[in-house]
Amino acid sequence: MIALVEHLWSDFMPLLLAGMVVNFEIAGVAIGLGLAFGLVLAYAHLRGGLLGNAAASAITLMRAAPTFVVMFFLLNALPRNMSISGAMTVALSLLPYSAAFVADSGVDALRHLRSGSALAALQFLPNVMRAFFVLVMSSSAGAAIGVGEGITAILHEAELLPALGDRLVLFAIGVASFGIPLQLGFALLRLIQRRLGLLLG
Amino acid sequence: MRIAGGLALAILTVGFGTPAEAREPRSPDAALAELLDAARSAGCTSPGADRLIRVLCAGRLRVGVREYYPLFATRDGDVRKGYEVDVARDVAAKLGVSIDFTRVNAASRIPLLAEDRIDLVIATMGHNTQRDGQARFIRPHYYRSETILVGPKALAIADWPNIAGRTVCVTIGNGSNADLVAHDARLLLFDEAGVLPDRLKDGTCSLAAQDDSFFAEAFTHPDFAARFGQKFGFAQVPWGMAVERSGSDKLARALDLISQIFHRDGVFLAAARRHQIATGFLEEQQKVWRSPACNTDSGNTDADCVLPALDTELEPTRFAGIVKAFEDWFSEITGIELSLPMLTTVPAWSLLLDGIGNTLVLIGGALLATLLFALGIGAALSSTAGPLRWLAKGVVVLLQSSPIVLTLVVASAIAHALFPFSATVALGTAIAALGLANGSNAGQAIGEAMLTLRQEGANAHHGQTLFARAVGRSATQIVAFLINAAKGTPIASFIGAPELLSALTDITSFSSGRATTYTLLLIFYTLVVMVVVAVCRRLQAAIESGRAAS
């Protein structure tokens, strides 16, 4: 067991951490694109009329589109001259979720802004941060199309470990590696929300 | 007169001579010599003369070969080399003619024969029943390839039972993909075989399946050979030289006999050894063609001596014609090429129906499991017993900290330690994992609702327990995670659950129409999730109206 942990610590952890950087990069691209599209949709939705209805329908469809299927759709249905990298495919597959989330949160924030409650509108920021962490976790779907992210590193290592016990140790390290930044992120989120709550009175 | 005499002799010799059962078997060498003599004595100006006569008269054989298929046929400037190049030269030498090479590829090799721009093709062409209608294949076959599974040497994989549930990188359209699907492998599809060695090296693929002739070149690189090895082979395909179906009877007959002689005398084997390609098949064939039963002029038509063509025909569905007509009509009126491979062959249709059925079971199961785990974890988090509450909190934090893919993989590893891999086990595991991941979040919402109710000093009333009131208060969160569970079901394909995404990936691995297939898949899942959303919203409204009434 000690030998296994030593091996995982020295050989596997650098690969896992390098893979997790890819998870954060994918989530960063997805939230960036989500902000760009989502805020436009939120603004259009609030304007109403034909454009507003179209935006509302688009948001409904994007909410319902399963990320994993969108990823395979992008991978297989795009014309060959539009080939994109695996990591970008995952980021784009997360776009419907992130754009719909940003649009929903954006509609709330814009309504608060219009009613003069700027501080309530600021809740938009922790919401976006929450979405970012969800996207980090969801970006692990890239393992299914061979993107070299954190879960891919774990799965490659697991294939070389025949004993279930050894694999479970590896998986525990994987869960801790994803869980620690996530829980720290959520703790920060709670702190920000508490501060905002105090400011809002 | 001389021409007519020669032709008559050739016809008598080749096709209409003494019935086989009534004459002594001759050696293939004697039959070939007679055939060539007759062809040489035939006139060169006769219209409609067989290609053999034209080749002998021209003194050159036009052969289509590949130009970049390492170890088999490559070209560097004017220098061509490889097993197939050597075979072509040996054939030409046996016919006593010079050789003209023409570059062919997989798409052009049969059309060039039909257009009479080449006499013979020797270009890594697998002999299957579909191609039998397009060209006349020479028997015995000059090589046989098989699909091999290649992976890191440290990976313990020896046979089919080790493949179930694993991801294998393959190329689209490879006939052997169906074998992998049948043994429960998950497929990761690539357009070109050329990328597979690199994807193995960079770790994208832990296993790749492709023709052994393709990997032969990769294994000549010491670094690749040091890291990766062949696990096992399957789906053998005989490779055939081929000539045009019409006007080539004598040429084909001559090549049949030459091929037979080359096997017997080890000409093929020597060429294969020179180029360091696999020789197992050729060694077997040498034994066959040295046996007295096969070493006759009729051996190449004897079913006990020659190999059959690979049967690649897929049984069409009853409504394949209607589907084809619809595809044509749609393409005509929209200009968009529509392909519905899942409806045109029986295996694909069967996979589609199973996929839809399994998807509905998976969604139903995931919703039920999410609800049950939510209630269970919610009850544990609401418990007044400290250890139970802390245990539940630990479970929730653990599940929230694990990406859903990892949760599925852990559940799958445990399930496979307990049960052998099967579609039912994979589905059950996915349902449990999706239920746990989403149910833990929904359960946390119930626990928090309970906490607020207790802080408010609320009690059970109107026959509703405090827990039921907490469930009602957290209805929005429960519904959100039920929807999330439904949306997450396609990810079950990652652990080999045979749902629709998995089924359609399998179908497109051995057929065309990827764009249409994945578009329809996206529409299907989006509609299913929208239905689940509508049902869940109704459920939420019912819970909330019940709460308001109480």
Tab-separated table of C-alpha atoms in Angstrom, chain B residues 124 190 216 248 288 383 386 395 487 493 516:
chain	number	residue	atom	x	y	z
B	124	THR	CA	-4.337	-4.333	-50.028
B	190	PHE	CA	-11.589	8.196	-35.772
B	216	ALA	CA	3.157	-3.709	-39.067
B	248	SER	CA	-10.549	-11.349	-68.415
B	288	VAL	CA	-2.266	-26.456	-48.327
B	383	SER	CA	-32.153	12.536	11.822
B	386	GLY	CA	-25.681	12.499	15.370
B	395	VAL	CA	-21.551	10.811	1.833
B	487	LYS	CA	-30.085	14.916	-18.651
B	493	SER	CA	-22.584	4.948	-22.175
B	516	THR	CA	-27.805	12.623	-39.503
